[in-house]
Tab-separated table of C-alpha atoms in Angstrom:
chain	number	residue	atom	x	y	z
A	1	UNK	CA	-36.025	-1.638	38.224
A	2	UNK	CA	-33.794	-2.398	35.210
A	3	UNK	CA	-30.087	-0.873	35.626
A	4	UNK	CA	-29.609	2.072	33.512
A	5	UNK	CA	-28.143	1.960	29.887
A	6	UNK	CA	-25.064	3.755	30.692
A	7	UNK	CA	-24.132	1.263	33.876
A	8	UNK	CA	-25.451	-1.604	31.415
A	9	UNK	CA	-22.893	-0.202	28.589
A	10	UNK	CA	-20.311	0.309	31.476
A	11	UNK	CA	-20.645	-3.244	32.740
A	12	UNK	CA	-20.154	-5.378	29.046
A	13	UNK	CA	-17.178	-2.870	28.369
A	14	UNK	CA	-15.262	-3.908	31.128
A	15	UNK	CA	-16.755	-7.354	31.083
A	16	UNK	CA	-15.318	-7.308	27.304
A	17	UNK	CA	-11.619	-6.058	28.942
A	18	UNK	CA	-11.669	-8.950	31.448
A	19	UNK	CA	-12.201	-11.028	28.793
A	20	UNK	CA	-9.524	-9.596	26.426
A	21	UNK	CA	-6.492	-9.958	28.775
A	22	UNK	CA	-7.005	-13.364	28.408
A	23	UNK	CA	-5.342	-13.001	25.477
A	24	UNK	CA	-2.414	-12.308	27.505
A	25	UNK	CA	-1.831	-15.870	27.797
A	26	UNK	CA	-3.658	-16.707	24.796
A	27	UNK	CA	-1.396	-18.769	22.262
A	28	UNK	CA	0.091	-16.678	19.896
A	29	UNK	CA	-1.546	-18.312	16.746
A	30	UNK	CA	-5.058	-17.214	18.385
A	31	UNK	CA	-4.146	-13.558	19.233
A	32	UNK	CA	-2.008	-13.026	15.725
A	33	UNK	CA	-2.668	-15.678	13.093
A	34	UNK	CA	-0.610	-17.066	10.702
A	35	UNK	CA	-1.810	-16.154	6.977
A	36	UNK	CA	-3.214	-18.744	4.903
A	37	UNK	CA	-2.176	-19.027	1.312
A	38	UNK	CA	-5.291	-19.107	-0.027
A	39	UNK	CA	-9.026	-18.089	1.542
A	40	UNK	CA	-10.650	-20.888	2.940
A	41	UNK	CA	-14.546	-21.777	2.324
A	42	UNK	CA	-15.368	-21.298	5.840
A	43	UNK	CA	-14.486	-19.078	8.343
A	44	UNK	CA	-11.956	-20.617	11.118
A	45	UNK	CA	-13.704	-21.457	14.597
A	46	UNK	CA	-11.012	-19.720	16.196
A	47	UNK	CA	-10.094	-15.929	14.934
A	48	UNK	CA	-9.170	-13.004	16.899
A	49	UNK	CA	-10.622	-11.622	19.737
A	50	UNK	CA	-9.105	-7.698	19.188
A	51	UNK	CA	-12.138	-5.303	19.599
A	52	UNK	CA	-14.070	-8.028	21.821
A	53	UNK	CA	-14.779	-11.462	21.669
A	54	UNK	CA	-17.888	-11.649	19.860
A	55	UNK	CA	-15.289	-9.980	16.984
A	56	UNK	CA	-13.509	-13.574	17.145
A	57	UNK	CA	-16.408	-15.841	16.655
A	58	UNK	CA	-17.683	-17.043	13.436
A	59	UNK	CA	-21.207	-15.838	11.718
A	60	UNK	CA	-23.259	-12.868	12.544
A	61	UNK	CA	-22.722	-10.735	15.910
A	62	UNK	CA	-25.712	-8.415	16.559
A	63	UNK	CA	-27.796	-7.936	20.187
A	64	UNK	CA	-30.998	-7.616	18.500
A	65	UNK	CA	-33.696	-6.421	21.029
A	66	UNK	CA	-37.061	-4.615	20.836
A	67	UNK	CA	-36.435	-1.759	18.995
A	68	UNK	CA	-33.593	-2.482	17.044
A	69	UNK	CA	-34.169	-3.016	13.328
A	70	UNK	CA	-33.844	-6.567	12.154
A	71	UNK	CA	-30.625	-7.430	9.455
A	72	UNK	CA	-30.696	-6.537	6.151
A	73	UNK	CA	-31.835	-10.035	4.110
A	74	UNK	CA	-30.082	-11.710	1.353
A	75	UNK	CA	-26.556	-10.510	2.513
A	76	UNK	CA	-24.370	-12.676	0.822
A	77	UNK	CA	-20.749	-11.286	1.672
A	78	UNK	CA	-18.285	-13.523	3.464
A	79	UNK	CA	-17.005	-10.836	6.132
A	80	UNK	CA	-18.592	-7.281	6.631
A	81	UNK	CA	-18.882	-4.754	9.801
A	82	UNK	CA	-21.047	-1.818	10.639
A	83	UNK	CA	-19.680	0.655	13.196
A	84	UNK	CA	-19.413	3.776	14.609
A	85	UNK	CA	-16.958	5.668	12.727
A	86	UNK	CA	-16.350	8.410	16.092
A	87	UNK	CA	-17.191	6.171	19.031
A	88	UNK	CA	-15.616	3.128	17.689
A	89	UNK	CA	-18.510	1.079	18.601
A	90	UNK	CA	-19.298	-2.095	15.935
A	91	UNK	CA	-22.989	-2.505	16.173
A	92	UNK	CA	-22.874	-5.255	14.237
A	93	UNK	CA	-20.605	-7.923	12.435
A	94	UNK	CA	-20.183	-11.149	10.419
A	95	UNK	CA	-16.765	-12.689	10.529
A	96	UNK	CA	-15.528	-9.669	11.089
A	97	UNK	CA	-11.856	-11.270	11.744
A	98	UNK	CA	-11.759	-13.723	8.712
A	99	UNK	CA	-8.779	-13.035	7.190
A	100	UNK	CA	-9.119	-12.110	3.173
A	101	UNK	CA	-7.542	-11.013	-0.330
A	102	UNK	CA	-8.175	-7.537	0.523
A	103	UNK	CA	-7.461	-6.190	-3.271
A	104	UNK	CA	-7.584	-2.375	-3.713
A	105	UNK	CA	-8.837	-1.673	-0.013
A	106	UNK	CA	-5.230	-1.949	1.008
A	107	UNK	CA	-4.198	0.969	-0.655
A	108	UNK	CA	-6.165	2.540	2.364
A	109	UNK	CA	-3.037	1.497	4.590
A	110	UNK	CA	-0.671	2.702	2.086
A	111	UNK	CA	-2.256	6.143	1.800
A	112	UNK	CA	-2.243	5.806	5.629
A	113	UNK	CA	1.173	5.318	5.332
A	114	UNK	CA	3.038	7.225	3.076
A	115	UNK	CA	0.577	10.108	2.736
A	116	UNK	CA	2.717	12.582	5.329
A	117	UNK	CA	5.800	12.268	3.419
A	118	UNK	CA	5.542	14.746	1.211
A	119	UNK	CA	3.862	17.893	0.448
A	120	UNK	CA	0.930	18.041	-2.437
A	121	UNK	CA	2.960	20.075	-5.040
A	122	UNK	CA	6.170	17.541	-4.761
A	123	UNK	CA	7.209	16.961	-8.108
A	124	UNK	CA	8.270	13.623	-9.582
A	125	UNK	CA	9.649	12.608	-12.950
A	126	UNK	CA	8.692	9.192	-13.653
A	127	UNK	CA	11.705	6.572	-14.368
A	128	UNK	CA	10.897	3.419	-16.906
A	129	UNK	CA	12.245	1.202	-13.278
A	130	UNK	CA	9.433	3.049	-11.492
A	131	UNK	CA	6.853	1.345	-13.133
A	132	UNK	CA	8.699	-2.136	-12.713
A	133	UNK	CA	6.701	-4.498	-11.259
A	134	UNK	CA	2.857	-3.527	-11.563
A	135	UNK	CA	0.996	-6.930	-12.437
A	136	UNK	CA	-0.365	-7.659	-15.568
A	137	UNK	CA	-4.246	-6.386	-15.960
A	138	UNK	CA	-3.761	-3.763	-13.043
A	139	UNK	CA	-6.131	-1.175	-12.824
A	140	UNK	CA	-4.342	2.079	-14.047
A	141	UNK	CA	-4.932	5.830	-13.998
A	142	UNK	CA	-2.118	6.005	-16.909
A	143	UNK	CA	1.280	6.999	-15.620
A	144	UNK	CA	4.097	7.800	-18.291
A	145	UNK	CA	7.622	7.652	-17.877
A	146	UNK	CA	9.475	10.305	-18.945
A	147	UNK	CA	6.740	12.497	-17.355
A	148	UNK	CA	6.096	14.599	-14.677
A	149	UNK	CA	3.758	14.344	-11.723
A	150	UNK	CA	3.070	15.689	-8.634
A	151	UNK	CA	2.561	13.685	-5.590
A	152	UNK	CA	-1.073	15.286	-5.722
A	153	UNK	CA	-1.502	13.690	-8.975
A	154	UNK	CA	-0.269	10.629	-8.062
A	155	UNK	CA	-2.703	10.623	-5.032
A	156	UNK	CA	-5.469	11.297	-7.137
A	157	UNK	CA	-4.607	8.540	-9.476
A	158	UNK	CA	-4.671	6.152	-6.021
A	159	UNK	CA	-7.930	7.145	-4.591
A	160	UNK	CA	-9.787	8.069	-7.953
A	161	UNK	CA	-8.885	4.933	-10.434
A	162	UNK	CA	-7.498	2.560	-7.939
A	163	UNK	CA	-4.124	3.154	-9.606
A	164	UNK	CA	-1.425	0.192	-9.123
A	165	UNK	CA	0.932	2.509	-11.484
A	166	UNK	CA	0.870	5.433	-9.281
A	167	UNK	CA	1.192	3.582	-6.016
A	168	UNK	CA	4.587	1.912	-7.447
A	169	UNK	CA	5.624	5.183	-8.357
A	170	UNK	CA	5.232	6.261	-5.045
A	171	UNK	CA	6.718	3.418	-3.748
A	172	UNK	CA	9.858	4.248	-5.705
A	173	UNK	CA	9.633	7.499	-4.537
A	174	UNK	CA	9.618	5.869	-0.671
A	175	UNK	CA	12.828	3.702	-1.984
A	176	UNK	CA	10.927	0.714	-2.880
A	177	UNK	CA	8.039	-1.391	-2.758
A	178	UNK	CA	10.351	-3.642	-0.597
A	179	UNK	CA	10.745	-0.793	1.868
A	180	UNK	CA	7.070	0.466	1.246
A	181	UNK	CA	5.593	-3.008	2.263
A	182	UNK	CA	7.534	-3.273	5.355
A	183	UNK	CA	6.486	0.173	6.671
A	184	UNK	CA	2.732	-0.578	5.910
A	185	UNK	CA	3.314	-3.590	8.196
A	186	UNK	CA	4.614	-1.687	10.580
A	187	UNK	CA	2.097	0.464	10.199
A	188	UNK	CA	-0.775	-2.616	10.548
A	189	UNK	CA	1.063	-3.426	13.761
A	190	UNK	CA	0.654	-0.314	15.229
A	191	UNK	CA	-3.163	-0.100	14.480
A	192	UNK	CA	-3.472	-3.401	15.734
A	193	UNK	CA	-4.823	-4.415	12.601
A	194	UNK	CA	-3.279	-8.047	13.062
A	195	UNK	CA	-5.383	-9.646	10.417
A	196	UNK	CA	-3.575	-7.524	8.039
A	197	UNK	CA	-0.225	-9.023	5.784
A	198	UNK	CA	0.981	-6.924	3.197
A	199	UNK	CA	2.770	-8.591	0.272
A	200	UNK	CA	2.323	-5.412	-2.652
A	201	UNK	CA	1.670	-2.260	-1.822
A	202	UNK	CA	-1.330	-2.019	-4.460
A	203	UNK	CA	-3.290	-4.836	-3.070
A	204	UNK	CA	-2.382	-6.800	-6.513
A	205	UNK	CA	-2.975	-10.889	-5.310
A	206	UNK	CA	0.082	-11.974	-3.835
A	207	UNK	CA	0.632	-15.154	-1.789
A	208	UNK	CA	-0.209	-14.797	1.945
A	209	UNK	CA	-1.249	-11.393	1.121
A	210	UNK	CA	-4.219	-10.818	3.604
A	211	UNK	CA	-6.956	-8.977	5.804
A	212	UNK	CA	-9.964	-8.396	7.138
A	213	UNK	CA	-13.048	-6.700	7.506
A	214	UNK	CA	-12.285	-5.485	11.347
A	215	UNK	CA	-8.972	-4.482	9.780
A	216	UNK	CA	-10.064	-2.591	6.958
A	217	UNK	CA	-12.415	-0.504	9.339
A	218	UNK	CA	-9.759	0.766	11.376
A	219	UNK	CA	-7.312	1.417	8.590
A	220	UNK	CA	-10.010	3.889	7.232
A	221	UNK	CA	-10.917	4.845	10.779
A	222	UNK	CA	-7.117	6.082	10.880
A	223	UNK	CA	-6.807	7.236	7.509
A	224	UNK	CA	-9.900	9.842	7.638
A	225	UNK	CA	-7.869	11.912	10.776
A	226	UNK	CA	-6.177	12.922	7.433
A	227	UNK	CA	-6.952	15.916	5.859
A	228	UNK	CA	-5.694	14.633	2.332
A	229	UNK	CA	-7.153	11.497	2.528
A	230	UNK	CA	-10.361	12.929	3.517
A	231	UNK	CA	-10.156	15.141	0.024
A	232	UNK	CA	-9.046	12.320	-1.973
A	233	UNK	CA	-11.531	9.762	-0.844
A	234	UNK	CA	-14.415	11.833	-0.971
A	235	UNK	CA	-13.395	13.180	-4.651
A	236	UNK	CA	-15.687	12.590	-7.200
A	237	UNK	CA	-14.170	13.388	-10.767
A	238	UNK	CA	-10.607	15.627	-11.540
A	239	UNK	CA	-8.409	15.965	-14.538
A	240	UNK	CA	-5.217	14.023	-14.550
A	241	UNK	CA	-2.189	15.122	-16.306
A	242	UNK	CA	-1.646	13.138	-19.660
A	243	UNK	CA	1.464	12.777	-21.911
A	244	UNK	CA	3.357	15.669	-23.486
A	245	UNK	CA	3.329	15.582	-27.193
A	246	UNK	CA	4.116	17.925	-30.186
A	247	UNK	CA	0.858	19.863	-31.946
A	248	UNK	CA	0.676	20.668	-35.461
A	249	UNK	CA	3.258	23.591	-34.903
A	250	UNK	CA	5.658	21.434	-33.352
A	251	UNK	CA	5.671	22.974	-29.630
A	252	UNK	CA	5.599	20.557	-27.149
A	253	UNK	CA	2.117	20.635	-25.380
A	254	UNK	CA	0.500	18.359	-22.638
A	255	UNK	CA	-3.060	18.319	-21.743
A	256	UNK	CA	-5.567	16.287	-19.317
A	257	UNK	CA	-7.823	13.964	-19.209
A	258	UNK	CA	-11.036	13.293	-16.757
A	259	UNK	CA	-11.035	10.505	-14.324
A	260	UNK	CA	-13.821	9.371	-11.932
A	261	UNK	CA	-13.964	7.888	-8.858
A	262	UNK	CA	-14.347	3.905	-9.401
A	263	UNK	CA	-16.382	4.274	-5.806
A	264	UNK	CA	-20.051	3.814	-6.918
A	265	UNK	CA	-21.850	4.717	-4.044
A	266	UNK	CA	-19.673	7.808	-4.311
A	267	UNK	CA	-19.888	8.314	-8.036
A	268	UNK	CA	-23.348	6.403	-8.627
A	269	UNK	CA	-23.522	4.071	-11.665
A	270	UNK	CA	-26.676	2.964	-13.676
A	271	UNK	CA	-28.371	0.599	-10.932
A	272	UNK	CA	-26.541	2.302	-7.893
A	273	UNK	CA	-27.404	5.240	-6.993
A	274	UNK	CA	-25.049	7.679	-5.377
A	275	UNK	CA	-25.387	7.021	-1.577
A	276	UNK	CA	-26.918	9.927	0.984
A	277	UNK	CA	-24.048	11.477	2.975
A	278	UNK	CA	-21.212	9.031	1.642
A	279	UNK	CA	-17.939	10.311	2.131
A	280	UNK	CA	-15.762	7.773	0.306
A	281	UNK	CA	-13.643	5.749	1.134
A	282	UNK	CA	-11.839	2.721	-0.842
A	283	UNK	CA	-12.873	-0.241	-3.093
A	284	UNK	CA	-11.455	-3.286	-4.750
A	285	UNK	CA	-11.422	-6.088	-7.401
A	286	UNK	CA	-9.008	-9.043	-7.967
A	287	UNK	CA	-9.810	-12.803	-8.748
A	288	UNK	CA	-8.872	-13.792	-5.057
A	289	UNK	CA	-10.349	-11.039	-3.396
A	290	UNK	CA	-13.845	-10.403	-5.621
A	291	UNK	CA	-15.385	-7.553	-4.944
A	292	UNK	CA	-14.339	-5.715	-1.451
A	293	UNK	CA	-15.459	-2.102	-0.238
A	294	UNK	CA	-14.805	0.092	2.762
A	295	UNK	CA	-17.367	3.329	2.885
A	296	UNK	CA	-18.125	6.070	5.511
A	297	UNK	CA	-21.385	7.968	5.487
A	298	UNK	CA	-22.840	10.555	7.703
A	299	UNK	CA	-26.150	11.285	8.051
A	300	UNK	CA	-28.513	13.210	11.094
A	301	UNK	CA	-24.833	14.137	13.000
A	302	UNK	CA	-23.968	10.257	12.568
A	303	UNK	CA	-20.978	8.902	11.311
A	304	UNK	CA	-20.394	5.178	10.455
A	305	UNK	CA	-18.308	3.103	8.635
A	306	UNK	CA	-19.118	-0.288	6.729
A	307	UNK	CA	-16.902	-2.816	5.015
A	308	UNK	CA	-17.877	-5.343	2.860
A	309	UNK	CA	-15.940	-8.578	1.635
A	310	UNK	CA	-16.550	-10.587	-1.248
A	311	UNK	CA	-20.290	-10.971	-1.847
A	312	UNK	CA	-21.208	-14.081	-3.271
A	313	UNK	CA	-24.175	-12.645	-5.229
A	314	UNK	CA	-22.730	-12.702	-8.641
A	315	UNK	CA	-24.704	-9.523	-9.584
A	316	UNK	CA	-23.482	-6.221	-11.000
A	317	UNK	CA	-22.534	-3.743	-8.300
A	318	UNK	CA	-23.371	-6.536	-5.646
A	319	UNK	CA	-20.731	-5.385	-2.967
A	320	UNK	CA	-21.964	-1.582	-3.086
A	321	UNK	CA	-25.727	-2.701	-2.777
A	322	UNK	CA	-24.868	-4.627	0.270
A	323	UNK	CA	-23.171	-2.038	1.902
A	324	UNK	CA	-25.724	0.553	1.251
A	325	UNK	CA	-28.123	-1.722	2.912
A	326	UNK	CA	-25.545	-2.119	5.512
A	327	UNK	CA	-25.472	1.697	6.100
A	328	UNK	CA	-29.418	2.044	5.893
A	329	UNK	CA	-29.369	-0.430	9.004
A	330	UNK	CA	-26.898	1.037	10.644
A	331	UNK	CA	-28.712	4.363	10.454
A	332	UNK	CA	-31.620	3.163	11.869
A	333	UNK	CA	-29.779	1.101	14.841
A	334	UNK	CA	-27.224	3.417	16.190
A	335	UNK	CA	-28.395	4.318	19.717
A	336	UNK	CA	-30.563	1.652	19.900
A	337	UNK	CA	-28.764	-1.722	19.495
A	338	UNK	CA	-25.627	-2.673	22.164
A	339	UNK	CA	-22.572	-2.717	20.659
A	340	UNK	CA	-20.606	-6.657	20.058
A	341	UNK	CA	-17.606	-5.112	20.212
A	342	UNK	CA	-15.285	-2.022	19.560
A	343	UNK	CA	-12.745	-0.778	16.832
A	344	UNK	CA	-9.368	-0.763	18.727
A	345	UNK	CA	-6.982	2.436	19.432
A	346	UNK	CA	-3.455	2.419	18.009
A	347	UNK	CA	-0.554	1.855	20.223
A	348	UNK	CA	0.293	5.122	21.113
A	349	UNK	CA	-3.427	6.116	22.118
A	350	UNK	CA	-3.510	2.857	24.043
A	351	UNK	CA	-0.511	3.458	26.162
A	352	UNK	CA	-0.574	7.213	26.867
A	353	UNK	CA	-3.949	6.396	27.981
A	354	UNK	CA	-5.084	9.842	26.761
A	355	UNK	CA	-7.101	11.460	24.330
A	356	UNK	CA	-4.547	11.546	21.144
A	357	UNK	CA	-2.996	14.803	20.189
A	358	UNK	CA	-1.520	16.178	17.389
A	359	UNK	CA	1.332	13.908	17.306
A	360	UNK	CA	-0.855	10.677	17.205
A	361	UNK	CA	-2.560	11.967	14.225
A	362	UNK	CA	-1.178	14.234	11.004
A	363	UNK	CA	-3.884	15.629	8.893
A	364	UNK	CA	-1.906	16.626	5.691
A	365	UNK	CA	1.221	15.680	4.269
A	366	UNK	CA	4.199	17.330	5.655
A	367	UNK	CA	2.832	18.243	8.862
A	368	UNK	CA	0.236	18.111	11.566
A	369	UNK	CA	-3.435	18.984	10.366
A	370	UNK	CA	-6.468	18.574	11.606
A	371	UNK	CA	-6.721	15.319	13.732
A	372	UNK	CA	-6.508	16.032	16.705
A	373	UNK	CA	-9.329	15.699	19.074
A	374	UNK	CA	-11.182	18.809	20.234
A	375	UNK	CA	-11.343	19.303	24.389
A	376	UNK	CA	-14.601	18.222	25.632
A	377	UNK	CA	-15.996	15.810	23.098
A	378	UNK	CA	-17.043	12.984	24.145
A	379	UNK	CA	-14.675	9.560	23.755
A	380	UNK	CA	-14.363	6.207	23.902
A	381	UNK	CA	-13.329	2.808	25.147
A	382	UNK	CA	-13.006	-0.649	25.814
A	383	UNK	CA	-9.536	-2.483	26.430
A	384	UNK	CA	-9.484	-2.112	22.580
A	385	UNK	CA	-11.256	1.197	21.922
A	386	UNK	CA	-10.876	3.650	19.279
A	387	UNK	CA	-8.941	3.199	16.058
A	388	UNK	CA	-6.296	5.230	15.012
A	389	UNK	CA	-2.693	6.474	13.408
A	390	UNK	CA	-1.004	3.813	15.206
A	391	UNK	CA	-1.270	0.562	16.998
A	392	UNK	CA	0.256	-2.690	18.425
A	393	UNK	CA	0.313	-6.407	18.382
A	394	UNK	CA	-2.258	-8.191	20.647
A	395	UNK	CA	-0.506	-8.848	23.598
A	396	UNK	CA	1.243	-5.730	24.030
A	397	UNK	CA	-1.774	-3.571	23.325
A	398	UNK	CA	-4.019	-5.689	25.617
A	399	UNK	CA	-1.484	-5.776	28.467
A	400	UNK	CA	-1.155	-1.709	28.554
A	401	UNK	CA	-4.840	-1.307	27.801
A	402	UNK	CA	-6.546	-3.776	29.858
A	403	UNK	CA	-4.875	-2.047	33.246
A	404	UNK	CA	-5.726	1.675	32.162
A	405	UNK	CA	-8.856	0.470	31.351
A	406	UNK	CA	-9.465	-1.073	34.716
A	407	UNK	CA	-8.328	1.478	36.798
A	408	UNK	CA	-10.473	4.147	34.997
A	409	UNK	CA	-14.001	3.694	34.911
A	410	UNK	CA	-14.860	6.800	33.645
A	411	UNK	CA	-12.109	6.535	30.994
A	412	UNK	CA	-14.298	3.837	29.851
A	413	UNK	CA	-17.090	5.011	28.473
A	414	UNK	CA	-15.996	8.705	27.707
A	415	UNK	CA	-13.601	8.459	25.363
A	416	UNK	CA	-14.280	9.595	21.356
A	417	UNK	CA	-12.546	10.225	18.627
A	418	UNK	CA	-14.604	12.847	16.118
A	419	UNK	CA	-13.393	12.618	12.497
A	420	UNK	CA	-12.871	16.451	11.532
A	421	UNK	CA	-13.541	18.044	8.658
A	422	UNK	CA	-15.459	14.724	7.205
A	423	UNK	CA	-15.975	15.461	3.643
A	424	UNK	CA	-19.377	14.292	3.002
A	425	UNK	CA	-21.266	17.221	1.092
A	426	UNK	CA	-18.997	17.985	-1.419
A	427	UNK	CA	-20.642	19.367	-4.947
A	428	UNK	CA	-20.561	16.582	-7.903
A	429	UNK	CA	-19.358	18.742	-11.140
């Protein structure tokens, strides 16, 4: 008589944490590799292992068994994932650790982490230095100097029109990018999002300036315990502030002007169509990168997440298609296909070995929202479960996880993280 599913699930999760504490004694350039200076053609034979070890290996991870849905065909991205956005379970990958120009994704980590500095009606008034910097064809929402924004402004210009002039002049308003970039590093430690190497804030090509598809997952895993990110991700069109100018009787006036989400699946476009139960979150465009997209979707209760890397379809749209395809699988696997791996909890999850609470998570700016998790759902876990607020470097997180883990079977398997208050019906004006 075959072993139940549960005791089956039960047995590859710890299986998978026997096999991560190997990374214990793992060299260092295996559990945290260097970044390359440029993408190479091929994924490396040897990546990470966070999440599982399937995560590490190159080409497509999926337990494909009767009734699980076969792969979408023709996907032609170099790195993507599929996975549950509340249990943290990938269902499926394909080099999910190769390490990547991650363009305008990364703004995901900024938001992540400077969105709970300030309140939404902070004002700024923009200085000519705050605008130093942006590179040369940057997207732009159109920031002036010499005006005035508020930080909800400026958040909207991030999320909505992929901004680079916005996020500098938050960055200026955090004392720097140099300051900015070392506290989204910080930040990509504590997620254990290793892959990750921040270089500008915006996601603007830089050298060494890197991550991945695993990464990108649980930076928007983390980011959507927000509140505000939740409403700025999952915003379709608003009116932006524009520049103050004298009418024909000489007063001083300033007006708006209409921006739209550059999310497609979000916003829909001529040959995409906007995407059932999408939610957001973040895409991207540079000449190292191409095309890049992280989405989350819910649909019958079901909430996943799917990132997509650099399709190399040269088609219009390409990287939205694929993930939509990515999602429509998804949809049709979840509860039926065994998970390769799992998203990873942040540091602080990891070594309280609890549930997170409100501390672990703040929903809006200035304060604790609505993140925490509610008593009695149902968790998590692996000895890299769950992703999160906060997180670690390989061998640290592994070292505290791996023995909670083991001493707690229950903990195992009954540990999840809910994302409240997804935005995912909002009305399209």
């Amino acid at each position: 008589m075959p072993a139940p599913k549960n005791t089956v699930r039960r047995s590859l999760l710890v299986a998978s944490a026997v096999l991560l504490s190997t990374a214990l004694t793992a060299p260092v350039a295996l559990a945290a590799p260097k970044p390359s200076t440029s993408p190479s053609a091929t994924p490396p034979a040897k990546m990470s292992v966070v999440g599982g070890a399937r995560l590490g290996q190159p080409g497509t991870q999926v337990n494909l068994a009767s009734g699980v849905p076969v792969l979408p065909k023709e996907l032609s991205a170099r790195s993507w994932i599929v996975a549950d956005a509340e249990s943290g379970e990938v269902l499926a990958a394909h080099n999910a650790h190769w390490r990547l120009a991650p363009a305008s994704t990364l703004k995901m980590l900024f938001a992540d982490t400077l969105l709970p500095k300030w309140p939404k009606t902070t004002e700024h008034k923009v200085e000519v230095s705050d605008l130093a910097g942006v590179g040369p064809g940057s997207s732009m929402v159109g920031v002036k100097e010499g005006e005035t924004y508020t930080v909800e402004d400026l958040w909207r210009g991030v999320f909505l029109m992929s901004g680079n002039d916005a996020v500098h002049v938050l960055s200026a308003m955090n004392g720097g990018v140099e300051d900015t970039v070392k506290e989204m590093n910080a930040h990509a430690e504590e997620l254990q999002a290793l892959d990750t190497h921040v270089v500008s804030p915006d996601g603007y090509d830089a050298p060494k300036q890197v991550s991945s598809a695993y990464d990108l997952t649980l930076i928007a895993r983390s980011g959507l315990q927000k509140k505000d990110f939740r409403e700025y991700a999952s915003t379709v069109r608003t009116q932006f502030p524009g520049e103050t100018k004298k009418n024909k009787k000489g007063k001083k006036v300033r007006g708006t002007f209409e921006i739209q989400n550059t999310n497609r699946l979000l916003a829909g476009d001529t040959d995409v169509p906007v995407y059932q139960g999408i939610a957001g979150v973040k895409n991207g465009n540079t000449t190292n990168a191409g095309a890049t997209f992280t989405g989350v979707a819910e649909r019958d209760g079901k909430v996943l997440l799917v990132t997509v890397m650099n399709p190399s379809k040269n088609e219009h749209n390409e990287v939205y298609k694929e993930t939509a395809k990515l999602f429509d699988w998804g949809f049709k696997a979840a509860g039926k296909v065994e998970p390769v791996g799992e998203l990873v909890r942040p540091k602080s999850v990891e070594q309280a070995g609890a549930q997170p609470g409100p501390s672990a998570s703040p929903g809006e700016a200035g304060g604790v929202g609505d993140g925490t998790v509610v008593a009695g759902s149902k968790p998590v876990a692996t000895a890299a479960s769950g992703g999160g607020t906060d997180g670690i470097g390989v061998a640290l997180g592994i070292a505290g996880g791996v023995a909670v883990l083991l001493a707690g079977g229950a903990f195992l398997v009954n540990r999840r993280w809910p994302l409240p208050d997804l935005v995912r019906r909002r009305s399209r004006p």
